[in-house]
mmCIF file of C-alpha atoms and ligand atoms in Angstrom:
data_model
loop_
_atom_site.group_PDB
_atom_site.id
_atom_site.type_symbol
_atom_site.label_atom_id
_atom_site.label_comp_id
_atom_site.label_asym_id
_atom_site.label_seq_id
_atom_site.Cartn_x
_atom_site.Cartn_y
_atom_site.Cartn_z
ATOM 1 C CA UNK A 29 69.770 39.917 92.989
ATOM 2 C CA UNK A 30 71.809 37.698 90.871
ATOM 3 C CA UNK A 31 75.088 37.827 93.342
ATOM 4 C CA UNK A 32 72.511 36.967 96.628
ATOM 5 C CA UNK A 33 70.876 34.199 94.557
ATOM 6 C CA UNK A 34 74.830 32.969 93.662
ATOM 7 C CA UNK A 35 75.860 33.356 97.803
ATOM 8 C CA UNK A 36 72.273 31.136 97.985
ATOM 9 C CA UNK A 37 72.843 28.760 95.932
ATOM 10 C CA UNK A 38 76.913 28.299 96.850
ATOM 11 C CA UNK A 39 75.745 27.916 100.640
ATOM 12 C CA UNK A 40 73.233 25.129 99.874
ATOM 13 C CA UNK A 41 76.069 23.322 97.805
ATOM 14 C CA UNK A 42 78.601 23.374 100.611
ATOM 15 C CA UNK A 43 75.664 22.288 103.172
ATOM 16 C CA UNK A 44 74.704 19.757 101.416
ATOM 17 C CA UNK A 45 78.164 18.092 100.440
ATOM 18 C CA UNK A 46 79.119 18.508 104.023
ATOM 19 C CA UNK A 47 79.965 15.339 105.991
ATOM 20 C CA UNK A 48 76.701 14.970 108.537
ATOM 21 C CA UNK A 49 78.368 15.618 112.667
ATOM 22 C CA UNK A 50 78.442 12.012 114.119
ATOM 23 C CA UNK A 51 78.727 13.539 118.434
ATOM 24 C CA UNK A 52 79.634 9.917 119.680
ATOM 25 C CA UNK A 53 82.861 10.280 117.469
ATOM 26 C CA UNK A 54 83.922 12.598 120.248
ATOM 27 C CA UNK A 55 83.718 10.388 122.840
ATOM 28 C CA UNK A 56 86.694 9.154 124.742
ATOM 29 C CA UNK A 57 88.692 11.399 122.025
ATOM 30 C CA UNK A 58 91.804 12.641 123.074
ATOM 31 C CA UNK A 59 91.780 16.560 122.919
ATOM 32 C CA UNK A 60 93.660 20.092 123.477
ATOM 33 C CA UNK A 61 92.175 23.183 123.620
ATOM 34 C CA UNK A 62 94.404 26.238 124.295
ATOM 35 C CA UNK A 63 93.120 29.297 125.874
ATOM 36 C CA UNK A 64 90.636 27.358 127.488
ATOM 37 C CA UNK A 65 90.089 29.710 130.837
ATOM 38 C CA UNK A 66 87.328 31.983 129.298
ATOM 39 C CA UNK A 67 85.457 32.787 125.993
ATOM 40 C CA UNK A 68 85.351 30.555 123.112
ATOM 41 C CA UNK A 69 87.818 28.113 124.656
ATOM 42 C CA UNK A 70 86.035 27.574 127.394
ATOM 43 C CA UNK A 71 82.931 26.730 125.383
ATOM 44 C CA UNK A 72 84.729 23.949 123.263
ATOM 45 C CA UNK A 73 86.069 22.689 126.463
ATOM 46 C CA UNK A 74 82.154 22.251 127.484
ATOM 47 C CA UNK A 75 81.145 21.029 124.502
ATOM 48 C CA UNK A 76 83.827 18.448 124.107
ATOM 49 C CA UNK A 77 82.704 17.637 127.702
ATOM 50 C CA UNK A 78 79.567 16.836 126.742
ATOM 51 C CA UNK A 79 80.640 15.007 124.019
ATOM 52 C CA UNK A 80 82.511 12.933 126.647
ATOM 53 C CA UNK A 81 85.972 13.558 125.647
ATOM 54 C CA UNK A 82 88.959 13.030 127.143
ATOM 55 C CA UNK A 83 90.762 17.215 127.029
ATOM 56 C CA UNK A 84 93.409 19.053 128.531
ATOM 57 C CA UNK A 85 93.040 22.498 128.561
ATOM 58 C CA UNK A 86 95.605 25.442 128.902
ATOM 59 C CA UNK A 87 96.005 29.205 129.535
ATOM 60 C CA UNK A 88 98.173 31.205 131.902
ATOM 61 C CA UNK A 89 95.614 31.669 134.413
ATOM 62 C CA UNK A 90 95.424 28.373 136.702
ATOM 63 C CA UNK A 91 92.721 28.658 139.329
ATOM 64 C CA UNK A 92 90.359 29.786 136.571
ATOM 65 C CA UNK A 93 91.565 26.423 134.463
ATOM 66 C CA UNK A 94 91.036 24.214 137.479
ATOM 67 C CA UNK A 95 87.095 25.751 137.633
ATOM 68 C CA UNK A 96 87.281 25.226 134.134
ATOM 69 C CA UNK A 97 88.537 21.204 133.890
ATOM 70 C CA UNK A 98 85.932 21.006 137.490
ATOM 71 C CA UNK A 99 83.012 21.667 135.907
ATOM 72 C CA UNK A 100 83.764 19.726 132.547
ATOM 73 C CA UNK A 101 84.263 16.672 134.422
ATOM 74 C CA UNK A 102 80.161 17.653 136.073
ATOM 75 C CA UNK A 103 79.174 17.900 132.312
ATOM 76 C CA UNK A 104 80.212 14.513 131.433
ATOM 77 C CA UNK A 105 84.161 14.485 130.295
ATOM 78 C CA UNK A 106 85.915 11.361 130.464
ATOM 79 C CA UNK A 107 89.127 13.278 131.309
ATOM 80 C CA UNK A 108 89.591 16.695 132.404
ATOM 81 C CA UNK A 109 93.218 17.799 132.883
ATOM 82 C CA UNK A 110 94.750 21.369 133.070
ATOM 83 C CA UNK A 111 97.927 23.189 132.395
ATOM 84 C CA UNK A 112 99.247 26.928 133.221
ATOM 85 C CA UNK A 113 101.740 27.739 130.138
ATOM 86 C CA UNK A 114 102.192 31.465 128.625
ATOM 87 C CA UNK A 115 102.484 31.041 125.096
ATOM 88 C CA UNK A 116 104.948 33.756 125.217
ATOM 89 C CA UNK A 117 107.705 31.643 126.380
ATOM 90 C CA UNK A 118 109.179 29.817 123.694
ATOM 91 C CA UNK A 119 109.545 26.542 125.557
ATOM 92 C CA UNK A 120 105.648 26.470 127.093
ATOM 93 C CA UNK A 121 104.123 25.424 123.588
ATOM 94 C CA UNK A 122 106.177 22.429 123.352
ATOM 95 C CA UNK A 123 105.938 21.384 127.247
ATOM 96 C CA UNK A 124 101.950 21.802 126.968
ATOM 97 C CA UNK A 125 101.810 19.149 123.685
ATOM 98 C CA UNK A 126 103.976 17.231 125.490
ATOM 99 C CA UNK A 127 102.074 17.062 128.402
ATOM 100 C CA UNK A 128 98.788 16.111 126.909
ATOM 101 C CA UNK A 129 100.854 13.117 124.758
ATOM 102 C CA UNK A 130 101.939 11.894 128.167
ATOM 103 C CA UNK A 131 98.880 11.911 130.031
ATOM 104 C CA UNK A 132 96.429 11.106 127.200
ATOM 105 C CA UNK A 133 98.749 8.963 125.630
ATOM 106 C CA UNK A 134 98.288 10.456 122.122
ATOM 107 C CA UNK A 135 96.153 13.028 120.448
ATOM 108 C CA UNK A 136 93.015 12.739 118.448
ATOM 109 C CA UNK A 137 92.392 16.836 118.388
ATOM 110 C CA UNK A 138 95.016 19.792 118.853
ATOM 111 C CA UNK A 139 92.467 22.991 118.635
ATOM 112 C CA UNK A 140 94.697 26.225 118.641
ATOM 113 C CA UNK A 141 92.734 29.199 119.824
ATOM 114 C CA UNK A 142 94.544 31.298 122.161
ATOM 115 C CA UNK A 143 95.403 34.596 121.972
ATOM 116 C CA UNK A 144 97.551 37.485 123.452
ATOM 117 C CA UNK A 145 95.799 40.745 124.480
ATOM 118 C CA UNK A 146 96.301 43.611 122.422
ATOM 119 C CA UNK A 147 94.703 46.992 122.687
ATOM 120 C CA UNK A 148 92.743 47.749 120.240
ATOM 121 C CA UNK A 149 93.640 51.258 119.062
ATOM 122 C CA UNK A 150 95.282 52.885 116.753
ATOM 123 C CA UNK A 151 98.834 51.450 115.376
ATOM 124 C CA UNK A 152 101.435 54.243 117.396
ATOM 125 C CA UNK A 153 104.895 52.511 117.408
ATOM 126 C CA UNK A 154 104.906 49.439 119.897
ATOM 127 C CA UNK A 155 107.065 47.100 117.905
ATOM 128 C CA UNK A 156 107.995 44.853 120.653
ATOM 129 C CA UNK A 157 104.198 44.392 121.357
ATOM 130 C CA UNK A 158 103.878 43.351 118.113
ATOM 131 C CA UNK A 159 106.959 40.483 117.883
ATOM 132 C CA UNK A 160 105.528 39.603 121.906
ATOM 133 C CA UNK A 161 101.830 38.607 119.993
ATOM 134 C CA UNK A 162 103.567 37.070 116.717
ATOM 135 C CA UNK A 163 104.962 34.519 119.036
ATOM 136 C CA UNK A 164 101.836 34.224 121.346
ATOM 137 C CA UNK A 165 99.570 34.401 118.538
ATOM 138 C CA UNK A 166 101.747 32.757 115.690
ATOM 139 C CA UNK A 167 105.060 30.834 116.728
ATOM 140 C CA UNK A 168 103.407 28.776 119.127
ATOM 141 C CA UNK A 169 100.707 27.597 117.180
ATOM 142 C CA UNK A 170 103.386 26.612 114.701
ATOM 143 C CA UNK A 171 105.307 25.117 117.230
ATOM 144 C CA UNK A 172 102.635 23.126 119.250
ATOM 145 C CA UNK A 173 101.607 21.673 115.416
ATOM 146 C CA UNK A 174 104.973 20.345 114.926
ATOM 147 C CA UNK A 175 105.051 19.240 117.985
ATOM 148 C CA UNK A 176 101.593 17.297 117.540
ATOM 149 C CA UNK A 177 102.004 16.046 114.390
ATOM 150 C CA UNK A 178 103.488 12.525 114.650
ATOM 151 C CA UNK A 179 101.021 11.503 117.161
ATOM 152 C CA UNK A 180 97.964 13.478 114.966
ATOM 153 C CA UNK A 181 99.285 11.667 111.834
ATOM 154 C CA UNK A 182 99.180 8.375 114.040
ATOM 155 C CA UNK A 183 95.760 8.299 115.093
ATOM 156 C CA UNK A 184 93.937 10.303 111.987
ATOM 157 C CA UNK A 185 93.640 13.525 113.625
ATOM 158 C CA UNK A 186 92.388 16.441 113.268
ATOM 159 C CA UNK A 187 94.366 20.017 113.771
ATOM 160 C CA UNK A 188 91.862 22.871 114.220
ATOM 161 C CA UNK A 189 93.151 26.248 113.836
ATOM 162 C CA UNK A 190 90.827 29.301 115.266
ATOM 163 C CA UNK A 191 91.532 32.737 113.106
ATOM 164 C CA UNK A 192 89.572 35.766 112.055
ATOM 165 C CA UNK A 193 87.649 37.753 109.416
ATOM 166 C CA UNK A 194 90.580 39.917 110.295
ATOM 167 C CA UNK A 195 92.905 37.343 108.500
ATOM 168 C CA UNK A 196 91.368 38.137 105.269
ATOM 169 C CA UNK A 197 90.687 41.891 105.339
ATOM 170 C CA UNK A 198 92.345 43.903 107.215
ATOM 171 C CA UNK A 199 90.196 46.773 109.614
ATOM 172 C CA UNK A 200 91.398 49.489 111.681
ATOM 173 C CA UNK A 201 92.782 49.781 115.575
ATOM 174 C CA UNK A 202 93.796 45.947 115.260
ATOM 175 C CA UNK A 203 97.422 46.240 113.261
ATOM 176 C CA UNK A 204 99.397 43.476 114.987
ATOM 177 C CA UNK A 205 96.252 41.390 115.984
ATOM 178 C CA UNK A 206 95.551 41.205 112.318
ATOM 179 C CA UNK A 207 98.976 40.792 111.100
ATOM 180 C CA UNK A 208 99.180 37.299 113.508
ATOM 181 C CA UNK A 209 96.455 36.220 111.910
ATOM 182 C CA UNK A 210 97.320 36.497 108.319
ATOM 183 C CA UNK A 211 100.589 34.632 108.945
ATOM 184 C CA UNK A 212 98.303 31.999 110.850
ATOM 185 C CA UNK A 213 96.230 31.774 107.155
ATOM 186 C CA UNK A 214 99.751 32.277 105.018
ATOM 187 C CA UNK A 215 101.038 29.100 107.170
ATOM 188 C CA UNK A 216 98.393 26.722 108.130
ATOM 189 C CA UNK A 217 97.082 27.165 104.177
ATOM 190 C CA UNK A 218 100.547 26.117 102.918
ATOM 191 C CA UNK A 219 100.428 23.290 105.458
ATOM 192 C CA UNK A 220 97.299 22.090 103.954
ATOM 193 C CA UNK A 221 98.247 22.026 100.741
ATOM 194 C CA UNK A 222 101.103 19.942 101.962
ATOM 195 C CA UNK A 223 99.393 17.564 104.355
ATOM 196 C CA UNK A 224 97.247 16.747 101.293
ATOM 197 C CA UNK A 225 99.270 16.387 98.487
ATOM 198 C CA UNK A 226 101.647 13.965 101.172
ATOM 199 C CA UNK A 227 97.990 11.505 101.583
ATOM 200 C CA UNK A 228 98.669 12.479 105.528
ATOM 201 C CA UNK A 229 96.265 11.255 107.774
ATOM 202 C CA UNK A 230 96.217 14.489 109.285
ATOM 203 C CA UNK A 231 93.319 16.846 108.812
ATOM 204 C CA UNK A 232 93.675 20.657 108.974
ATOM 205 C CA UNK A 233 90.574 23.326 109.911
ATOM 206 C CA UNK A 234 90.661 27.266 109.684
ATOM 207 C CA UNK A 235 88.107 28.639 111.196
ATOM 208 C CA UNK A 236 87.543 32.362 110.176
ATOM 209 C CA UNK A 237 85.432 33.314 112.823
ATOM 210 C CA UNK A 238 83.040 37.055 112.574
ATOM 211 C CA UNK A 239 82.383 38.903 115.470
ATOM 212 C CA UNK A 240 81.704 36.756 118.729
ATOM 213 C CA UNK A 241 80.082 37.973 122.066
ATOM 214 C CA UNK A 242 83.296 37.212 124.327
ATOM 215 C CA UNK A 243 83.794 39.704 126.874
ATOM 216 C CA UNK A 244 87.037 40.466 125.955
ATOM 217 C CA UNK A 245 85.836 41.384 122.428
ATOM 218 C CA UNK A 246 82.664 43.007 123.795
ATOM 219 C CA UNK A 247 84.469 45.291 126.246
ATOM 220 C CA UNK A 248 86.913 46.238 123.346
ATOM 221 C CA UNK A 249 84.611 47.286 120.846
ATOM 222 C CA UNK A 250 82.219 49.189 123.333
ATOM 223 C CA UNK A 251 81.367 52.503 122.517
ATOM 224 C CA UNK A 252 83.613 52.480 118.704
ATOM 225 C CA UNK A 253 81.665 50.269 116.200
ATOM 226 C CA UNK A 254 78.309 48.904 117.062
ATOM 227 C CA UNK A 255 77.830 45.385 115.031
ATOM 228 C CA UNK A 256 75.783 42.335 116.276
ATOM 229 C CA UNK A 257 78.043 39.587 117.635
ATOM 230 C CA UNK A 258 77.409 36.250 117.301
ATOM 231 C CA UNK A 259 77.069 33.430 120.587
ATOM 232 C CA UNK A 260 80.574 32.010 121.718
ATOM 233 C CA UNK A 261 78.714 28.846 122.377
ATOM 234 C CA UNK A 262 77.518 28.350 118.667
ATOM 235 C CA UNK A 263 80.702 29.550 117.684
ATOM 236 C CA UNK A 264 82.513 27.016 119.781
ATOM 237 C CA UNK A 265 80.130 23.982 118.667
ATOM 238 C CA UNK A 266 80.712 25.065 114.741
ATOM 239 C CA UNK A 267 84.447 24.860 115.438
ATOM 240 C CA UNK A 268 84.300 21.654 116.885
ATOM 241 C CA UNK A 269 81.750 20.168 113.666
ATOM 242 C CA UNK A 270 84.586 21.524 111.405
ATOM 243 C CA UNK A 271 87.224 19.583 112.977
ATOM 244 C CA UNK A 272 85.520 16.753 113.716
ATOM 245 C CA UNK A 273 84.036 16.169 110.110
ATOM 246 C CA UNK A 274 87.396 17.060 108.569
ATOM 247 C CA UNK A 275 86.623 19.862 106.772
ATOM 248 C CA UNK A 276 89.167 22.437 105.609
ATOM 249 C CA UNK A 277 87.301 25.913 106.487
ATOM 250 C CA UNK A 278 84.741 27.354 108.468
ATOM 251 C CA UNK A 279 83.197 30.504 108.378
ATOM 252 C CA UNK A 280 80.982 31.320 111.213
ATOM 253 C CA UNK A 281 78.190 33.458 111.181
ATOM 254 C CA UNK A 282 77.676 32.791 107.489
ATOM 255 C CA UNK A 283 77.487 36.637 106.447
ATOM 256 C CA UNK A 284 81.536 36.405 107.302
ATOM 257 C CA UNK A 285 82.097 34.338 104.318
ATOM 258 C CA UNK A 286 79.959 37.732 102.451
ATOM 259 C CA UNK A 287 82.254 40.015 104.028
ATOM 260 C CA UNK A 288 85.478 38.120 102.407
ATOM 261 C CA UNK A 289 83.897 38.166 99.134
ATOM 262 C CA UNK A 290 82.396 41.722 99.381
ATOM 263 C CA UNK A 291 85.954 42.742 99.875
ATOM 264 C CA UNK A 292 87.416 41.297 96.831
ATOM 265 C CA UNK A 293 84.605 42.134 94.784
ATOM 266 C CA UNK A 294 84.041 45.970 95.344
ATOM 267 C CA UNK A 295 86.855 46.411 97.489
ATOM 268 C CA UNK A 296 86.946 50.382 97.111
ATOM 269 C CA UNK A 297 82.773 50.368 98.312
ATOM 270 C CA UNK A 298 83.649 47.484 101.172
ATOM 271 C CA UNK A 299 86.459 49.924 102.463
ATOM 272 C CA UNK A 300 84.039 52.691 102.663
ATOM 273 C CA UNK A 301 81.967 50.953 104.918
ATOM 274 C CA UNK A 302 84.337 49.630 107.159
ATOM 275 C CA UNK A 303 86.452 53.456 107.803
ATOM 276 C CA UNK A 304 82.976 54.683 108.542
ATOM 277 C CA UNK A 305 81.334 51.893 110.527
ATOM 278 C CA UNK A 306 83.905 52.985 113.762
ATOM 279 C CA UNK A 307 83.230 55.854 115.970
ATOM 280 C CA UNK A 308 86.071 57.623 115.558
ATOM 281 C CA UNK A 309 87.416 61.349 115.686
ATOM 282 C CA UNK A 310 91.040 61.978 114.297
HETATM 283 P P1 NDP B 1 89.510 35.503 124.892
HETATM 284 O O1 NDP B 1 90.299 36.755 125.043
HETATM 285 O O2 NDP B 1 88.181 35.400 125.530
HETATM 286 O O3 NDP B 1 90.387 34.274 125.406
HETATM 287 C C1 NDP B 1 91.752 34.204 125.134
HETATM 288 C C2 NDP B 1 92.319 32.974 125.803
HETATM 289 O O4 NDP B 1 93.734 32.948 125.589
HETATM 290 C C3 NDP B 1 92.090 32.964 127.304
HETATM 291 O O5 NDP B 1 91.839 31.655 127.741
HETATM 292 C C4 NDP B 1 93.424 33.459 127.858
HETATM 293 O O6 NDP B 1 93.566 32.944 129.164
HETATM 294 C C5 NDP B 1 94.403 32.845 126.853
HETATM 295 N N1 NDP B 1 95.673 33.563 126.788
HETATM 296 C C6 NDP B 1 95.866 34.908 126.736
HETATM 297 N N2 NDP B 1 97.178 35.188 126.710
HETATM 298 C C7 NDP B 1 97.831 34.000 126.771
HETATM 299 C C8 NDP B 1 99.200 33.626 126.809
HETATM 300 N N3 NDP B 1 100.194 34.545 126.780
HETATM 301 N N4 NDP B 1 99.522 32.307 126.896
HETATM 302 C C9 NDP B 1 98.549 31.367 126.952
HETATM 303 N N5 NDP B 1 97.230 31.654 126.897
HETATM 304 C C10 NDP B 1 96.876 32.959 126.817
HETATM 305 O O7 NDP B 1 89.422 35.226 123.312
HETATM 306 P P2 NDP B 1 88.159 34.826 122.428
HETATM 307 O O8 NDP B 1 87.500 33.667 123.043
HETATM 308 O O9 NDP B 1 87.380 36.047 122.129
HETATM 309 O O10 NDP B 1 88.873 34.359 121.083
HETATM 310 C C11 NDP B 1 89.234 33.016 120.873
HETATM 311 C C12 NDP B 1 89.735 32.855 119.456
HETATM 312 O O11 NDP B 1 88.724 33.280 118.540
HETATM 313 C C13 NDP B 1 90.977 33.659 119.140
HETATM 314 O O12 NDP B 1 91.849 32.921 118.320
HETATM 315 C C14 NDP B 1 90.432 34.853 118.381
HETATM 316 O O13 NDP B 1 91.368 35.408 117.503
HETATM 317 C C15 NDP B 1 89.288 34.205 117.631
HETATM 318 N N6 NDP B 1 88.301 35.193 117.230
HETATM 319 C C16 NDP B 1 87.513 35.803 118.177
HETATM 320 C C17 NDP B 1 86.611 36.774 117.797
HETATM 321 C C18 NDP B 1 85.719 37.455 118.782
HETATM 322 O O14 NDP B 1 84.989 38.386 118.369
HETATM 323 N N7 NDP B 1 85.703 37.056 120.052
HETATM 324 C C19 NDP B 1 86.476 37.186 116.385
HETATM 325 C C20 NDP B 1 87.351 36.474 115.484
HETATM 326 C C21 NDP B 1 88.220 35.512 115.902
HETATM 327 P P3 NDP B 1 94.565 33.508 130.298
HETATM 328 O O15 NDP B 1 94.293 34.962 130.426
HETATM 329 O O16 NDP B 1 94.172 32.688 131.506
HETATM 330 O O17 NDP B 1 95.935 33.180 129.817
#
């Protein structure tokens, strides 16, 4: 009772001393949203439409972008540009920032969110496939930041960072998923420290997102652990709040911020659950 009434009263707190979303400080913003052809990505990129904000999106898929950027510009963006790039290659992350600098002239939001497919299995050997999604999943996010930064820095900006519950525990059949996203946490966390402590104008956001109903996470999980997902749409709209209010973490649905603290609490209990919460015969 006492550690519910704690998680109670430490939610109210951070509500409460949260900055209050102002939506017409998105319009005409300048904005980048990778993996914007499906799930959460394309949400922000409707939401940011809404807002009326100027956005380029990216992924490797193009006709699905151009659908994508189309039907932003019906919901109301000011802007609504598109890119192919596969994060793979190590000179797409750079030529994507760059692009967006060039056509938008600066950038008010770089939201990293993309990421590789991986199967989602047990760990059997695949080493490459694990240094192929570190650089999808990891060295371009740390290269389209340093790419960003001067113009970020220029115009008060805001870099939003999309992880996982799965960059602060670790669960089964996801090995080198997870392992990207720790090293996004590991980085971006040192990078806050540092953007701070240099009075940067430069705001950073991780977002350590629960499970989410995008099809590529619903088809995954099908039929080996049952758990309710939350909305990509709310989850996309949170993300966007975070960044735009400057604040340093999300954690979306709330009971993700449990999980984290469940797991350092009573980790032997919280690692109970989790081996027998998948359907799974060795
Ligand atoms: P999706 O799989 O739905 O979307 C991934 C996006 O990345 C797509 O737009 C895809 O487009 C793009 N992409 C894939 N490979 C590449 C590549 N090589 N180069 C460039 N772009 C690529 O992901 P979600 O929406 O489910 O997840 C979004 C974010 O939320 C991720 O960072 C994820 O880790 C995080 N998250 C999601 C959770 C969930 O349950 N859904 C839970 C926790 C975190 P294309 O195929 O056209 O390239």
């Amino acid at each position: 009772k006492l550690f519910l009434a704690s998680i109670s009263v430490a939610f109210i707190a951070v509500k409460w001393s949260a900055p209050s979303f102002q939506p017409e400080s998105l319009r005409g913003a300048r904005v980048l949203v990778t993996g914007a052809s499906t799930g959460i990505g394309e949400q922000m990129a409707y939401h940011y439409a809404r807002f009326g904000a100027q956005i380029v999106i990216t992924a490797r898929r193009e006709k699905v972008l151009q659908q994508v950027a189309d039907k932003c510009l019906s919901l109301g963006a000011q802007k609504a540009l598109y890119i192919a790039a596969d994060m793979s290659s190590e000179s797409d992350p750079e030529t994507v920032v760059d692009f967006a600098l060039q056509k938008l002239g600066g950038l008010d939001y770089l939201v990293l969110n993309h990421i590789g497919p991986s199967p989602f299995s047990m760990w059997k050997g695949d080493i490459e496939h694990s240094r192929w999604l570190m650089q999808v999943n990891f060295f371009s996010y740390v290269q389209m930041a340093w790419k960003a930064l001067p113009s970020l820095e220029q115009n008060k900006g805001s870099l939003v960072i999309v992880s996982s519950l799965l960059a602060k525990m670790a669960g089964p059949f996801t090995a080198p998923y997870s392992s990207t996203k720790f090293a996004l946490n590991g980085f971006f966390g040192s990078l806050q420290h540092e953007l701070a402590m240099n009075n940067s104008n430069v705001s950073l956001s991780i977002c350590t997102l629960g499970l989410i109903d995008t099809d590529t996470a619903m088809e995954k999980i099908r039929g080996i652990i049952d758990i309710p997902a939350a909305p990509a749409s709310e989850a996309a709209l949170r993300i966007i709040q975070t960044g735009a209010t400057r604040q340093e973490e999300l954690y979306y649905p709330w009971n993700t911020y449990l999980a984290t603290l469940t797991k350092d609490w009573i980790p032997s209990a919280t690692n109970y659950i989790v081996r027998n919460a998948y359907n799974y015969i060795p």
